[in-house]
Amino acid sequence: MACPKGPQEPRLPIIVFLPYKDCQAIMKVLLLKDAKEDDCGQDPYIRELGLYGLEATLIPVLSFEFLSLPSFSEKLSHPEDYGGLIFTSPRAVEAAELCLEQNNKTEVWERSLKEKWNAKSVYVVGNATASLVSKIGLDTEGAACGNAEKLAEYICSRESSALPLLFPCGNLKREILPKALKDKGIAMESITVYQTIAHPGIQGNLNSYYSQQGVPASITFFSPSGLTYSLKHIQELSGDNIDQIKTQGPQHPKKNCLQLEPLRKDCTDTAVMFAAIGPTTARALAAQGLPVSCTAESPTPQALATGIRKALQPHGCC
């Protein structure tokens, strides 16, 4: 995708937005994720939402600590022991990058290890993870699957190696992928290379957002763990009103959201709609008794922006 031309908004630590000038009433959306600049120097979610006239704010809710890197580095040094690699998150790829940097393996990686791994299958979930894997020189497959369930089906339909697949993962990994492969007799070796913790600035950043920006039209969650660490603070900011969302049935789409009274300057409808980046996060919201107005069809900026815009459209704010 070509970079947009013209003057760009200044970069700020948390809030980044691309206003849509033809929209008379800009709607605000809150994305509970950290910023990731692309080749254009802007977070792609911010850009895609801006194209729909939505002013987006990013607030990180998760932090990560890397684990077992020496052990992971040793495994990466022996591709002959494995049938391939599985990456289901950007953090797992970052762990691989750290192994190469910290253990002076960059030269041997470029000279021989990379080629040996590329002779095997390297499976990934999502375009963001695929892009990071490609930067360390590996060819990927399965990115279009979009989630672990579909990737498991993809791997099972293709994998025939008797050697185990190496699966670097986080401490909160779900068992869907390992179980599906085990059921099909496909060997896999998991190694936990990072753990997920709450971002230290989550409460202060949310307080600042609500006090300065008002109530957003939509809040998007990007993972079950992100929901776990942020929902309490959103409940505190919302007060008793958050209980209203649990009493509205799914047959009432306009009521299928969080009704809040605080100021949203440009809109007459004060409903906050919950969105999820994928089905796993949507199920986590449902488990909390919170209905989801939008689930992205795939974990991409384009799909999320399209879904949020479609979900917000009936409420006529621009």
Coordinates of C-alpha atoms in Angstrom, one line a residue:
M1 CA 0.0 0.0 0.0
A2 CA 1.4 3.4 -1.0
C3 CA 2.0 5.9 1.7
P4 CA -0.5 8.7 1.8
K5 CA 0.8 12.0 0.5
G6 CA 0.4 15.4 2.1
P7 CA 1.2 16.7 5.7
Q8 CA 1.0 14.2 8.5
E9 CA -0.2 14.8 12.0
P10 CA 2.5 15.0 14.6
R11 CA 3.4 11.9 16.5
L12 CA 2.4 11.7 20.2
P13 CA 3.3 9.1 22.8
I14 CA -0.2 7.6 23.0
I15 CA -2.7 9.5 20.8
V16 CA -2.2 9.4 17.0
F17 CA -4.9 10.2 14.6
L18 CA -5.6 11.0 10.9
P19 CA -8.7 13.1 10.7
Y20 CA -11.1 12.7 7.8
K21 CA -11.7 16.3 6.7
D22 CA -15.0 15.8 4.8
C23 CA -16.7 14.3 7.9
Q24 CA -18.5 17.0 9.9
A25 CA -18.7 15.0 13.1
I26 CA -15.6 13.0 13.8
M27 CA -16.3 9.9 15.8
K28 CA -13.7 8.7 18.3
V29 CA -12.6 5.1 18.7
L30 CA -10.3 3.7 21.3
L31 CA -7.9 0.9 20.4
L32 CA -6.4 -1.0 23.3
K33 CA -3.1 -1.9 21.7
D34 CA 0.4 -0.5 21.4
A35 CA 1.4 1.5 18.3
K36 CA 3.3 -0.2 15.5
E37 CA 4.6 2.1 12.7
D38 CA 4.7 0.7 9.2
D39 CA 6.9 1.8 6.3
C40 CA 4.8 5.0 6.0
G41 CA 5.7 5.9 9.6
Q42 CA 2.2 5.5 10.9
D43 CA 0.2 2.8 12.7
P44 CA -1.9 1.1 10.0
Y45 CA -4.9 0.9 12.2
I46 CA -4.9 4.6 12.7
R47 CA -4.6 5.2 9.0
E48 CA -7.4 2.8 8.0
L49 CA -9.8 4.1 10.6
G50 CA -8.9 7.7 9.5
L51 CA -10.0 6.9 6.0
Y52 CA -13.5 6.2 7.4
G53 CA -13.6 9.5 9.3
L54 CA -12.8 7.9 12.6
E55 CA -10.4 9.5 15.0
A56 CA -8.5 6.7 16.7
T57 CA -6.4 6.6 19.9
L58 CA -4.0 3.9 20.9
I59 CA -3.5 2.9 24.5
P60 CA -1.2 0.0 25.3
V61 CA -2.6 -2.4 27.9
L62 CA 0.0 -5.2 27.8
S63 CA 3.7 -5.5 28.5
F64 CA 5.9 -8.5 27.8
E65 CA 8.8 -10.2 29.5
F66 CA 11.0 -12.6 27.5
L67 CA 11.8 -16.0 29.0
S68 CA 14.1 -19.0 28.2
L69 CA 16.0 -17.2 25.4
P70 CA 19.2 -19.3 25.8
S71 CA 17.2 -22.5 25.4
F72 CA 15.2 -21.1 22.5
S73 CA 18.5 -19.9 20.9
E74 CA 19.9 -23.5 21.1
K75 CA 16.8 -24.9 19.4
L76 CA 17.1 -22.4 16.6
S77 CA 20.6 -23.5 16.1
H78 CA 19.5 -27.0 15.3
P79 CA 16.9 -26.9 12.5
E80 CA 17.8 -30.6 11.7
D81 CA 15.9 -31.6 14.8
Y82 CA 12.6 -30.1 13.7
G83 CA 10.1 -30.3 10.9
G84 CA 9.4 -26.6 10.9
L85 CA 8.4 -23.5 12.9
I86 CA 5.1 -22.1 14.1
F87 CA 4.8 -18.4 15.0
T88 CA 1.4 -17.3 16.2
S89 CA 2.3 -13.9 17.7
P90 CA 4.7 -11.0 16.9
R91 CA 6.3 -11.4 20.4
A92 CA 7.5 -14.9 19.5
V93 CA 9.2 -13.5 16.5
E94 CA 10.8 -10.8 18.6
A95 CA 12.1 -13.5 20.9
A96 CA 13.7 -15.1 17.9
E97 CA 15.3 -11.8 16.9
L98 CA 16.6 -11.3 20.4
C99 CA 18.2 -14.8 20.3
L100 CA 20.0 -13.9 17.1
E101 CA 21.2 -10.6 18.5
Q102 CA 22.2 -11.6 22.1
N103 CA 24.0 -14.7 21.2
N104 CA 26.0 -13.4 18.2
K105 CA 24.2 -15.7 15.9
T106 CA 23.4 -13.2 13.2
E107 CA 26.3 -14.2 11.0
V108 CA 25.7 -18.0 11.2
W109 CA 22.0 -17.3 10.7
E110 CA 22.6 -15.5 7.5
R111 CA 25.3 -18.0 6.4
S112 CA 23.5 -21.3 7.0
L113 CA 20.7 -21.5 9.6
K114 CA 18.2 -19.3 7.7
E115 CA 18.5 -21.4 4.6
K116 CA 18.1 -24.6 6.6
W117 CA 14.9 -23.3 8.2
N118 CA 13.6 -22.2 4.8
A119 CA 13.9 -25.7 3.6
K120 CA 11.1 -26.5 6.1
S121 CA 7.7 -25.1 6.7
V122 CA 7.3 -21.9 8.7
Y123 CA 3.7 -21.4 9.7
V124 CA 2.3 -18.1 10.9
V125 CA -1.0 -16.5 12.0
G126 CA -1.8 -13.1 10.5
N127 CA -0.1 -10.7 8.2
A128 CA 1.6 -8.7 11.1
T129 CA 3.4 -11.9 12.3
A130 CA 4.2 -12.9 8.7
S131 CA 5.8 -9.5 8.1
L132 CA 8.1 -9.8 11.1
V133 CA 9.1 -13.3 10.2
S134 CA 10.0 -12.2 6.7
K135 CA 12.3 -9.6 8.1
I136 CA 14.5 -12.3 9.6
G137 CA 14.6 -13.9 6.2
L138 CA 12.1 -16.7 6.5
D139 CA 9.4 -17.7 4.0
T140 CA 6.0 -18.1 5.6
E141 CA 2.8 -19.9 4.9
G142 CA -0.6 -19.8 6.5
A143 CA -0.8 -16.1 7.2
A144 CA -4.3 -15.8 5.6
C145 CA -5.7 -18.4 8.1
G146 CA -6.2 -15.5 10.6
N147 CA -6.5 -17.5 13.8
A148 CA -5.1 -20.6 15.5
E149 CA -8.1 -22.8 14.7
K150 CA -7.8 -22.2 11.0
L151 CA -4.0 -22.5 11.1
A152 CA -4.4 -25.9 12.8
E153 CA -6.6 -27.1 10.0
Y154 CA -4.1 -25.8 7.4
I155 CA -1.1 -27.5 9.1
C156 CA -3.0 -30.8 9.5
S157 CA -3.8 -30.7 5.8
R158 CA -0.2 -30.3 4.7
E159 CA 2.2 -31.6 7.4
S160 CA 3.8 -35.0 6.9
S161 CA 7.2 -34.7 8.7
A162 CA 7.9 -37.1 11.5
L163 CA 10.0 -34.4 13.2
P164 CA 8.3 -32.1 15.7
L165 CA 7.3 -28.5 14.8
L166 CA 9.0 -25.9 17.0
F167 CA 6.4 -23.6 18.6
P168 CA 7.7 -20.6 20.5
C169 CA 4.8 -19.2 22.5
G170 CA 3.6 -17.1 25.4
N171 CA 2.6 -18.2 28.9
L172 CA -1.1 -17.5 28.0
K173 CA -1.2 -19.6 24.9
R174 CA -4.4 -21.5 24.2
E175 CA -4.5 -25.2 23.7
I176 CA -6.5 -25.3 20.5
L177 CA -3.5 -25.5 18.2
P178 CA -1.5 -28.0 20.2
K179 CA -4.5 -30.2 20.8
A180 CA -5.5 -30.2 17.1
L181 CA -2.1 -31.2 16.0
K182 CA -1.8 -33.9 18.7
D183 CA -5.2 -35.3 17.6
K184 CA -3.8 -35.7 14.1
G185 CA -0.6 -37.3 15.2
I186 CA 1.5 -34.3 14.3
A187 CA 4.4 -33.8 16.7
M188 CA 5.0 -30.4 18.2
E189 CA 7.5 -29.0 20.8
S190 CA 6.4 -25.9 22.6
I191 CA 8.7 -23.5 24.4
T192 CA 7.5 -20.5 26.4
V193 CA 9.5 -17.5 25.3
Y194 CA 7.5 -14.6 26.8
Q195 CA 5.0 -13.9 29.5
T196 CA 2.2 -11.3 29.3
I197 CA 1.7 -8.7 32.1
A198 CA -0.3 -5.6 32.5
H199 CA 1.1 -2.4 31.1
P200 CA 2.2 -0.2 34.0
G201 CA 0.6 2.9 32.6
I202 CA -2.8 1.5 31.7
Q203 CA -4.8 3.1 34.5
G204 CA -3.2 6.5 34.1
N205 CA -3.5 6.5 30.3
L206 CA -7.2 5.5 30.4
N207 CA -8.0 8.2 33.0
S208 CA -6.2 10.8 30.9
Y209 CA -8.1 9.7 27.8
Y210 CA -11.5 9.8 29.4
S211 CA -10.9 13.2 31.0
Q212 CA -9.4 14.8 27.8
Q213 CA -11.2 13.1 25.0
G214 CA -14.6 12.1 26.5
V215 CA -16.3 8.9 25.8
P216 CA -15.4 7.1 22.5
A217 CA -17.9 5.7 20.1
S218 CA -16.2 2.3 20.1
I219 CA -13.6 0.4 22.2
T220 CA -11.6 -2.4 20.5
F221 CA -10.0 -5.2 22.4
F222 CA -7.1 -7.1 20.8
S223 CA -6.7 -10.1 23.0
P224 CA -8.4 -11.9 26.0
S225 CA -5.5 -10.8 28.2
G226 CA -5.9 -7.2 27.1
L227 CA -9.5 -7.4 28.1
T228 CA -8.6 -8.9 31.5
Y229 CA -6.2 -6.1 32.3
S230 CA -8.3 -3.2 31.0
L231 CA -11.9 -4.0 31.8
K232 CA -11.6 -3.2 35.5
H233 CA -10.4 0.3 34.7
I234 CA -13.1 0.8 32.1
Q235 CA -15.7 -0.3 34.6
E236 CA -14.4 2.1 37.2
L237 CA -14.5 5.0 34.7
S238 CA -18.0 4.0 33.5
G239 CA -19.5 3.5 37.0
D240 CA -22.9 1.8 37.3
N241 CA -23.6 2.3 33.6
I242 CA -21.6 -0.7 32.6
D243 CA -24.2 -3.0 34.1
Q244 CA -26.7 -1.7 31.5
I245 CA -25.0 -3.4 28.7
K246 CA -25.6 -6.8 30.3
T247 CA -29.3 -6.3 30.5
Q248 CA -29.8 -5.4 26.8
G249 CA -30.6 -8.4 24.5
P250 CA -28.8 -9.0 21.2
Q251 CA -32.1 -8.3 19.4
H252 CA -31.7 -4.6 20.1
P253 CA -28.5 -3.6 18.2
K254 CA -28.8 0.1 19.2
K255 CA -29.0 -0.9 22.9
N256 CA -26.4 -3.7 22.5
C257 CA -23.7 -1.4 23.8
L258 CA -22.6 0.5 26.9
Q259 CA -24.8 3.5 27.6
L260 CA -22.8 6.4 29.1
E261 CA -23.8 9.9 30.0
P262 CA -20.4 11.7 29.9
L263 CA -19.7 14.1 27.1
R264 CA -19.0 13.0 23.6
K265 CA -18.8 16.4 21.9
D266 CA -19.6 15.6 18.2
C267 CA -22.3 13.0 18.6
T268 CA -25.8 12.9 19.9
D269 CA -25.8 9.1 20.4
T270 CA -23.9 8.3 23.6
A271 CA -23.5 4.5 23.1
V272 CA -20.1 2.9 23.3
M273 CA -19.8 -0.2 21.1
F274 CA -17.4 -3.0 21.9
A275 CA -15.3 -4.5 19.1
A276 CA -13.0 -7.5 19.0
I277 CA -10.0 -8.2 16.7
G278 CA -11.1 -11.8 16.3
P279 CA -13.4 -14.6 17.5
T280 CA -11.2 -15.6 20.5
T281 CA -11.4 -12.0 21.9
A282 CA -15.1 -11.8 21.1
R283 CA -15.7 -15.0 23.1
A284 CA -13.8 -13.5 26.0
L285 CA -16.0 -10.4 25.9
A286 CA -19.1 -12.6 25.8
A287 CA -17.8 -14.6 28.8
Q288 CA -17.9 -11.3 30.7
G289 CA -21.5 -10.8 29.7
L290 CA -20.6 -8.0 27.3
P291 CA -22.1 -8.2 23.8
V292 CA -19.8 -7.5 20.8
S293 CA -21.1 -5.2 18.1
C294 CA -18.2 -5.9 15.8
T295 CA -15.7 -8.7 15.3
A296 CA -13.1 -8.2 12.5
E297 CA -13.4 -10.7 9.7
S298 CA -9.7 -11.1 9.8
P299 CA -7.0 -9.6 12.2
T300 CA -6.1 -6.8 9.8
P301 CA -6.4 -3.0 10.0
Q302 CA -8.6 -3.0 6.9
A303 CA -11.0 -5.6 8.2
L304 CA -11.3 -3.9 11.6
A305 CA -11.9 -0.5 10.2
T306 CA -14.6 -1.8 7.8
G307 CA -16.3 -3.6 10.7
I308 CA -16.3 -0.7 13.1
R309 CA -17.5 1.7 10.4
K310 CA -20.3 -0.7 9.5
A311 CA -21.3 -1.2 13.2
L312 CA -21.3 2.6 13.9
Q313 CA -23.0 3.6 10.7
P314 CA -26.6 3.2 11.9
H315 CA -26.0 5.6 14.7
G316 CA -25.5 8.4 12.2
C317 CA -22.6 10.5 13.6
C318 CA -21.1 11.3 10.2

